[in-house]
Amino acid sequence: IMDDATAEKKKKMRIGGIFETISAIILPVIPAMAGTGILKGIITIMTSYLGFDSASALIKMMTIAADCVFYFLPFFIAWSAAKRFKTDTALALMCAGFMLYPTMTAGLAEGASPMSLFGLPIPFVKYASSSIPIILTVLVLKYVYQFFDKIIPQMLKLVFVPMFTALVMCPIALGVTGPIANYISKGIAWLFTGMFAVSPLLAGAVIGATRSLLVFTGMHLSLGAVCLQNITQYGYDYILPVNTMGTLAIVGTCLGVWVKAKKEENKSVAMSAFISSFIGITEPGIYGVLLKYKKALIADIIAGGVAGAFVAVGGGHAPALRGAAGQAEGDQAALVAGGVAALAGGERPGGALLQAGKARRLQPGGCSGRRVIGAGAVLNIFHQLVGCLHGKASFFHYYRAVSYTHLRAH
């Protein structure tokens, strides 16, 4: 018979338990992310359309206010993860400091080769705005700290437990748990590029479906480099329009959860996430909504995948690293078809989008999977129709200017 502690450990080892843990860690940071994410969109509007000088003191101060949470996100996540994993908060913040130490950021900016510590490579990886590396690091910290706290005599703990913990955790954080997500993301970027050469339909479906998961793990940053390389080499990119389908699926999912949620707290989180996601800052929607409601995540994945497949097959491409929806050229009908496909699947009771689960309500907010998927599709169609019918419409310009603010800034 399992005791409560053993049962809790087994629960955390399940996929659902992992998502629940990560969501619980990031949830306290959501309000700050949502608020500063909206501020990012306001700054873009001010500088792009209202004539404000990006070099002015006002814009610089607003940019600092908007970027600080995202740039120093590892510190916020470290604080919350330390509480979740029940380990030392100060040492968790120390681990975040390892990742954003000037030596590491300077090496990244210079494109320096990895350092080597007794044969262990220490690559210069971008940790700003990341979450998974610091979560893994704090998890390891918990056991390293417990080990030294157990073997070091009481009278020496105050000094030597932190000292030995720092000595062990620094190479682990910078050489193992930190870079692991970067290594995986590079492999994913290579895989996605290869898939387009083999089957645009498959590539569009996979990229659109996994957009929220890639942002959730921070692995989307490597795709940004691939997109920029494609634009430089070919004059256009084919991944950005597919990414936009995934982004709009997140937007619609958040709106659907807000419409159907019963509790005021859940409605508040969903609406904040919707507004933030609408201007391109999708992290609040992913961490605060998709990871909290399993059927919402399923809705986002399927709708994004279906729409992404249509866009890729229709030859949608982006000539610049700006909002992919607004920049997509070529077969605009494919962009509309993507939204139509998502709507059709989401509104038919027997459609594929609902076969992933029979439950009609989400817990604890109580949201219908059909309504959530349908809301995402409606927004998808709306954005694409505006672009097709008006081309240079001011609203469409607004969306494409701000939808990838976070991607351009980080």
Coordinates of C-alpha atoms in Angstrom, one line a residue:
I1 CA 0.0 0.0 0.0
M2 CA 1.4 3.4 -1.0
D3 CA 1.6 6.2 1.5
D4 CA 0.6 9.7 0.6
A5 CA 4.2 10.8 -0.1
T6 CA 4.7 8.0 -2.5
A7 CA 1.4 8.5 -4.3
E8 CA 2.2 12.2 -4.7
K9 CA 5.6 11.4 -6.2
K10 CA 4.0 9.0 -8.7
K11 CA 1.4 11.6 -9.6
K12 CA 4.2 14.1 -10.4
M13 CA 6.0 11.6 -12.7
R14 CA 2.9 11.4 -15.0
I15 CA 2.7 13.8 -17.9
G16 CA -0.3 15.5 -16.4
G17 CA 1.6 15.9 -13.2
I18 CA 4.5 17.5 -14.9
F19 CA 2.3 20.0 -16.7
E20 CA 0.5 20.7 -13.4
T21 CA 3.8 21.3 -11.6
I22 CA 5.2 23.7 -14.3
S23 CA 1.9 25.5 -14.4
A24 CA 1.9 25.9 -10.6
I25 CA 5.4 27.3 -10.8
I26 CA 4.7 29.9 -13.5
L27 CA 1.2 30.9 -12.4
P28 CA 2.3 33.4 -9.8
V29 CA 4.3 35.2 -12.5
I30 CA 1.4 35.4 -15.0
P31 CA 0.0 38.8 -13.8
A32 CA 3.4 40.5 -14.3
M33 CA 3.9 38.8 -17.7
A34 CA 0.4 39.8 -18.9
G35 CA 0.7 43.4 -17.7
T36 CA 4.2 44.0 -19.2
G37 CA 3.2 42.1 -22.4
I38 CA 0.4 44.6 -23.0
L39 CA 2.9 47.4 -22.4
K40 CA 5.1 45.9 -25.1
G41 CA 2.2 46.2 -27.6
I42 CA 1.5 49.8 -26.6
I43 CA 5.2 50.7 -27.1
T44 CA 5.1 49.2 -30.6
I45 CA 2.0 51.2 -31.5
M46 CA 3.5 54.4 -30.2
T47 CA 6.7 54.0 -32.1
S48 CA 5.3 52.6 -35.3
Y49 CA 2.1 54.6 -35.8
L50 CA 2.0 57.5 -33.4
G51 CA 5.4 59.1 -34.2
F52 CA 7.2 58.5 -30.9
D53 CA 11.0 58.4 -31.2
S54 CA 12.3 55.1 -30.0
A55 CA 15.4 56.9 -28.7
S56 CA 13.3 59.2 -26.4
A57 CA 13.6 58.9 -22.7
L58 CA 9.9 58.1 -22.4
I59 CA 10.1 55.1 -24.7
K60 CA 13.3 53.9 -23.1
M61 CA 11.7 53.9 -19.7
M62 CA 8.6 52.2 -21.0
T63 CA 10.8 49.6 -22.7
I64 CA 12.7 48.9 -19.5
A65 CA 9.4 48.5 -17.7
A66 CA 8.0 46.2 -20.4
D67 CA 11.2 44.0 -20.9
C68 CA 12.4 43.5 -17.3
V69 CA 10.0 40.7 -16.4
F70 CA 10.7 38.8 -19.6
Y71 CA 14.5 39.3 -19.7
F72 CA 14.9 38.4 -16.0
L73 CA 12.2 35.7 -16.1
P74 CA 14.6 33.0 -14.8
F75 CA 14.8 34.9 -11.5
F76 CA 11.0 35.0 -11.2
I77 CA 10.7 31.3 -12.1
A78 CA 13.5 30.4 -9.7
W79 CA 11.7 32.1 -6.8
S80 CA 8.4 30.3 -7.6
A81 CA 10.2 26.9 -8.3
A82 CA 12.0 27.1 -5.0
K83 CA 8.6 27.4 -3.2
R84 CA 7.1 24.6 -5.2
F85 CA 10.1 22.2 -4.7
K86 CA 10.6 23.3 -1.1
T87 CA 14.2 24.3 -1.4
D88 CA 16.3 27.3 -0.5
T89 CA 15.0 30.4 -2.3
A90 CA 18.2 32.4 -2.2
L91 CA 20.2 29.6 -3.7
A92 CA 17.5 29.2 -6.4
L93 CA 17.9 32.8 -7.3
M94 CA 21.7 32.3 -7.3
C95 CA 21.2 29.6 -10.0
A96 CA 19.3 32.1 -12.1
G97 CA 22.2 34.5 -11.6
F98 CA 24.6 31.9 -13.1
M99 CA 22.6 31.9 -16.3
L100 CA 22.4 35.7 -16.7
Y101 CA 25.9 36.5 -15.4
P102 CA 27.7 39.1 -17.7
T103 CA 30.3 36.6 -18.8
M104 CA 27.5 34.4 -20.2
T105 CA 25.5 37.2 -21.9
A106 CA 28.7 38.7 -23.3
G107 CA 29.8 35.3 -24.7
L108 CA 26.4 34.9 -26.3
A109 CA 26.5 38.4 -27.9
E110 CA 30.0 37.8 -29.3
G111 CA 29.1 34.3 -30.6
A112 CA 32.0 32.9 -28.6
S113 CA 32.9 29.2 -28.6
P114 CA 31.9 27.2 -25.5
M115 CA 34.2 27.1 -22.5
S116 CA 35.4 23.8 -21.2
L117 CA 35.5 22.8 -17.5
F118 CA 37.4 19.4 -17.1
G119 CA 36.0 18.3 -20.4
L120 CA 32.5 19.6 -19.8
P121 CA 31.4 22.1 -22.5
I122 CA 29.9 25.3 -21.1
P123 CA 28.1 26.8 -24.1
F124 CA 26.9 30.4 -24.3
V125 CA 23.1 30.0 -24.5
K126 CA 20.4 32.5 -24.4
Y127 CA 18.7 32.2 -21.0
A128 CA 16.8 35.4 -21.0
S129 CA 13.1 34.8 -21.1
S130 CA 13.5 31.1 -20.6
S131 CA 11.7 29.0 -18.0
I132 CA 12.5 25.3 -18.5
P133 CA 16.3 25.5 -17.9
I134 CA 15.9 27.2 -14.5
I135 CA 13.0 24.8 -13.5
L136 CA 15.3 21.8 -14.1
T137 CA 18.1 23.5 -12.4
V138 CA 16.1 24.3 -9.2
L139 CA 14.8 20.7 -9.2
V140 CA 18.4 19.4 -9.1
L141 CA 19.3 22.1 -6.6
K142 CA 16.8 20.6 -4.2
Y143 CA 18.7 17.3 -4.0
V144 CA 22.2 18.9 -4.0
Y145 CA 21.2 21.2 -1.2
Q146 CA 19.7 18.3 0.8
F147 CA 22.8 16.3 0.4
F148 CA 25.2 18.9 1.7
D149 CA 22.7 19.9 4.5
K150 CA 22.7 16.3 5.6
I151 CA 26.5 15.6 5.7
I152 CA 27.8 19.0 7.0
P153 CA 27.9 19.5 10.7
Q154 CA 25.4 21.9 12.2
M155 CA 27.9 24.5 13.3
L156 CA 29.3 24.7 9.8
K157 CA 26.1 24.7 7.7
L158 CA 25.6 28.4 7.6
V159 CA 28.7 28.9 5.4
F160 CA 29.7 25.6 3.9
V161 CA 26.3 24.3 2.7
P162 CA 25.8 27.4 0.4
M163 CA 29.4 27.3 -0.7
F164 CA 29.5 23.7 -1.7
T165 CA 26.1 23.9 -3.3
A166 CA 27.2 26.9 -5.4
L167 CA 30.4 25.1 -6.5
V168 CA 28.4 22.0 -7.6
M169 CA 25.4 23.8 -9.1
C170 CA 27.2 26.3 -11.3
P171 CA 28.7 23.7 -13.7
I172 CA 25.5 21.7 -13.6
A173 CA 23.4 24.7 -14.4
L174 CA 25.6 26.0 -17.2
G175 CA 26.8 22.7 -18.6
V176 CA 23.9 20.3 -18.2
T177 CA 20.4 21.4 -17.1
G178 CA 20.7 24.9 -18.8
P179 CA 21.8 23.9 -22.3
I180 CA 19.7 20.8 -22.6
A181 CA 16.6 22.7 -23.9
N182 CA 18.9 24.5 -26.4
Y183 CA 20.3 21.3 -27.8
I184 CA 16.8 19.9 -28.2
S185 CA 15.5 23.1 -29.8
K186 CA 18.3 23.0 -32.4
G187 CA 17.3 19.5 -33.3
I188 CA 13.6 20.5 -33.6
A189 CA 14.6 23.4 -35.9
W190 CA 16.5 21.0 -38.1
L191 CA 13.6 18.6 -38.2
F192 CA 11.0 21.2 -39.1
T193 CA 13.2 22.6 -41.9
G194 CA 13.6 19.0 -43.3
M195 CA 9.9 18.3 -43.0
F196 CA 9.0 21.2 -45.3
A197 CA 11.2 19.7 -48.0
V198 CA 9.5 16.4 -47.7
S199 CA 5.8 17.4 -47.0
P200 CA 4.5 20.9 -46.4
L201 CA 1.2 19.4 -45.3
L202 CA 2.9 17.4 -42.5
A203 CA 5.3 20.3 -41.6
G204 CA 2.5 22.8 -41.3
A205 CA 0.4 20.5 -39.2
V206 CA 3.2 19.6 -36.8
I207 CA 4.5 23.2 -36.5
G208 CA 1.1 24.7 -36.0
A209 CA 0.1 22.0 -33.5
T210 CA 3.3 22.3 -31.4
R211 CA 3.6 26.1 -31.4
S212 CA 2.3 26.5 -27.9
L213 CA 4.4 23.6 -26.6
L214 CA 7.6 25.1 -28.2
V215 CA 6.9 28.5 -26.5
F216 CA 6.1 26.7 -23.3
T217 CA 9.6 25.1 -23.3
G218 CA 11.4 28.1 -24.8
M219 CA 12.4 26.1 -27.8
H220 CA 10.7 28.5 -30.2
L221 CA 13.7 30.8 -30.0
S222 CA 15.8 28.5 -32.3
L223 CA 13.1 28.7 -34.9
G224 CA 13.4 32.5 -34.9
A225 CA 17.0 32.1 -36.1
V226 CA 15.9 29.7 -38.8
C227 CA 13.2 32.1 -40.0
L228 CA 15.7 35.0 -40.2
Q229 CA 18.1 32.8 -42.1
N230 CA 15.4 31.9 -44.6
I231 CA 14.5 35.5 -45.2
T232 CA 18.1 36.5 -45.7
Q233 CA 18.8 33.6 -48.1
Y234 CA 15.6 33.3 -50.0
G235 CA 13.8 36.7 -49.4
Y236 CA 10.9 35.0 -47.5
D237 CA 10.2 32.4 -44.8
Y238 CA 7.5 29.7 -44.7
I239 CA 7.5 29.0 -41.0
L240 CA 6.2 32.4 -39.7
P241 CA 2.8 32.1 -41.3
V242 CA 2.3 28.7 -39.7
N243 CA 3.5 30.0 -36.4
T244 CA 0.8 32.6 -36.6
M245 CA -1.9 29.9 -36.9
G246 CA -0.6 28.5 -33.6
T247 CA -0.6 31.9 -32.0
L248 CA -4.2 32.7 -33.1
A249 CA -5.3 29.3 -31.8
I250 CA -3.9 30.4 -28.4
V251 CA -5.7 33.7 -28.6
G252 CA -9.0 32.0 -29.4
T253 CA -8.6 29.4 -26.7
C254 CA -8.1 32.0 -24.1
L255 CA -11.2 33.8 -25.2
G256 CA -13.2 30.6 -25.2
V257 CA -12.1 29.8 -21.7
W258 CA -13.1 33.3 -20.6
V259 CA -16.5 32.9 -22.1
K260 CA -17.3 29.5 -20.5
A261 CA -15.4 29.7 -17.2
K262 CA -17.7 29.9 -14.1
K263 CA -15.3 31.2 -11.5
E264 CA -14.3 34.8 -11.5
E265 CA -10.7 34.0 -10.8
N266 CA -10.5 31.8 -13.9
K267 CA -12.3 34.4 -16.0
S268 CA -9.8 37.1 -14.8
V269 CA -6.8 34.9 -15.8
A270 CA -8.3 33.9 -19.1
M271 CA -9.1 37.5 -20.1
S272 CA -5.7 38.8 -19.1
A273 CA -4.1 36.0 -21.1
F274 CA -6.4 36.7 -24.1
I275 CA -5.4 40.4 -24.2
S276 CA -1.7 39.6 -23.9
S277 CA -1.8 36.8 -26.4
F278 CA -3.7 39.0 -28.9
I279 CA -0.7 41.3 -29.1
G280 CA 1.8 38.5 -29.4
I281 CA 2.8 37.7 -25.8
T282 CA 1.4 34.2 -25.5
E283 CA 3.2 33.0 -22.4
P284 CA 0.4 34.0 -20.0
G285 CA -2.1 32.1 -22.2
I286 CA 0.1 29.0 -22.3
Y287 CA 1.0 28.9 -18.7
G288 CA -2.2 30.3 -17.2
V289 CA -4.8 28.6 -19.4
L290 CA -3.5 25.8 -21.7
L291 CA -1.5 24.0 -19.0
K292 CA -4.3 24.5 -16.5
Y293 CA -7.1 23.1 -18.7
K294 CA -6.2 19.9 -20.6
K295 CA -9.1 20.2 -23.1
A296 CA -8.1 23.7 -23.9
L297 CA -4.6 22.5 -24.7
I298 CA -6.0 19.8 -26.9
A299 CA -8.2 22.4 -28.6
D300 CA -5.2 24.6 -29.2
I301 CA -3.0 21.8 -30.6
I302 CA -5.6 20.4 -33.0
A303 CA -6.9 23.8 -34.3
G304 CA -3.3 25.1 -34.7
G305 CA -2.3 21.9 -36.5
V306 CA -5.2 21.9 -39.0
A307 CA -4.9 25.6 -39.8
G308 CA -1.1 25.3 -40.1
A309 CA -1.4 22.5 -42.6
F310 CA -3.7 24.5 -44.9
V311 CA -1.4 27.5 -44.7
A312 CA 1.7 25.4 -45.5
V313 CA 0.0 23.6 -48.4
G314 CA -1.2 26.9 -49.8
G315 CA 2.3 28.3 -50.0
G316 CA 1.9 31.1 -47.4
H317 CA 5.2 32.9 -46.7
A318 CA 6.5 36.0 -45.0
P319 CA 9.0 38.4 -46.6
A320 CA 10.0 40.0 -43.3
L321 CA 10.4 39.1 -39.6
R322 CA 7.2 40.8 -38.6
G323 CA 3.7 39.5 -37.8
A324 CA 3.5 36.4 -39.8
A325 CA -0.2 36.8 -40.5
G326 CA 0.1 40.2 -41.9
Q327 CA 3.2 39.5 -43.9
A328 CA 2.0 36.3 -45.4
E329 CA 1.9 36.5 -49.2
G330 CA 1.2 34.1 -52.0
D331 CA -2.0 32.1 -51.5
Q332 CA -4.1 34.2 -49.1
A333 CA -7.0 31.8 -49.6
A334 CA -4.9 29.2 -47.8
L335 CA -4.8 31.4 -44.8
V336 CA -8.6 31.7 -44.8
A337 CA -9.0 28.0 -45.4
G338 CA -6.9 27.3 -42.3
G339 CA -9.4 29.2 -40.2
V340 CA -12.4 27.6 -41.9
A341 CA -10.9 24.1 -41.4
A342 CA -10.4 24.8 -37.7
L343 CA -14.0 26.1 -37.3
A344 CA -15.5 23.2 -39.2
G345 CA -13.8 20.6 -37.1
G346 CA -14.5 22.5 -33.9
E347 CA -18.2 23.0 -34.4
R348 CA -19.1 19.5 -35.6
P349 CA -19.9 17.2 -32.7
G350 CA -18.4 14.3 -34.4
G351 CA -15.4 16.2 -35.8
A352 CA -11.9 15.2 -35.2
L353 CA -11.2 18.1 -32.9
L354 CA -13.6 16.7 -30.3
Q355 CA -12.6 13.1 -30.5
A356 CA -9.6 13.7 -28.3
G357 CA -11.9 13.7 -25.3
K358 CA -15.5 12.9 -24.5
A359 CA -15.9 15.2 -21.5
R360 CA -17.9 18.3 -22.3
R361 CA -16.6 20.5 -19.5
L362 CA -13.2 21.7 -18.3
Q363 CA -12.2 21.6 -14.7
P364 CA -12.0 23.6 -12.6
G365 CA -13.3 26.5 -14.8
G366 CA -16.0 24.5 -16.6
C367 CA -15.3 25.2 -20.4
S368 CA -16.7 23.3 -23.4
G369 CA -14.0 22.0 -25.7
R370 CA -16.2 22.7 -28.7
R371 CA -16.7 26.3 -27.8
V372 CA -13.0 26.8 -27.0
I373 CA -11.9 25.4 -30.4
G374 CA -14.6 27.3 -32.2
A375 CA -13.6 30.6 -30.6
G376 CA -10.1 30.2 -31.8
A377 CA -11.2 29.4 -35.3
V378 CA -13.5 32.5 -35.4
L379 CA -10.6 34.8 -34.5
N380 CA -8.4 33.0 -37.0
I381 CA -10.9 33.6 -39.8
F382 CA -11.5 37.2 -38.7
H383 CA -7.8 38.2 -38.9
Q384 CA -7.2 36.5 -42.2
L385 CA -10.4 37.9 -43.8
V386 CA -9.4 41.5 -42.8
G387 CA -6.1 41.0 -44.5
C388 CA -7.6 39.6 -47.7
L389 CA -10.3 42.2 -48.0
H390 CA -8.4 45.3 -47.0
G391 CA -4.8 44.5 -47.5
K392 CA -3.4 47.6 -45.8
A393 CA -6.2 48.0 -43.3
S394 CA -5.1 49.8 -40.1
F395 CA -6.2 47.0 -37.8
F396 CA -4.3 44.4 -39.8
H397 CA -1.2 46.6 -39.7
Y398 CA -1.6 46.9 -36.0
Y399 CA -1.8 43.1 -35.6
R400 CA 1.1 42.3 -37.7
A401 CA 3.2 45.0 -36.1
V402 CA 2.7 43.8 -32.6
S403 CA 2.0 40.1 -32.8
Y404 CA 5.6 39.1 -32.8
T405 CA 7.0 41.9 -30.6
H406 CA 8.3 39.4 -28.2
L407 CA 10.0 37.4 -30.9
R408 CA 11.8 40.5 -32.3
A409 CA 12.7 41.8 -28.9
H410 CA 14.1 38.6 -27.6

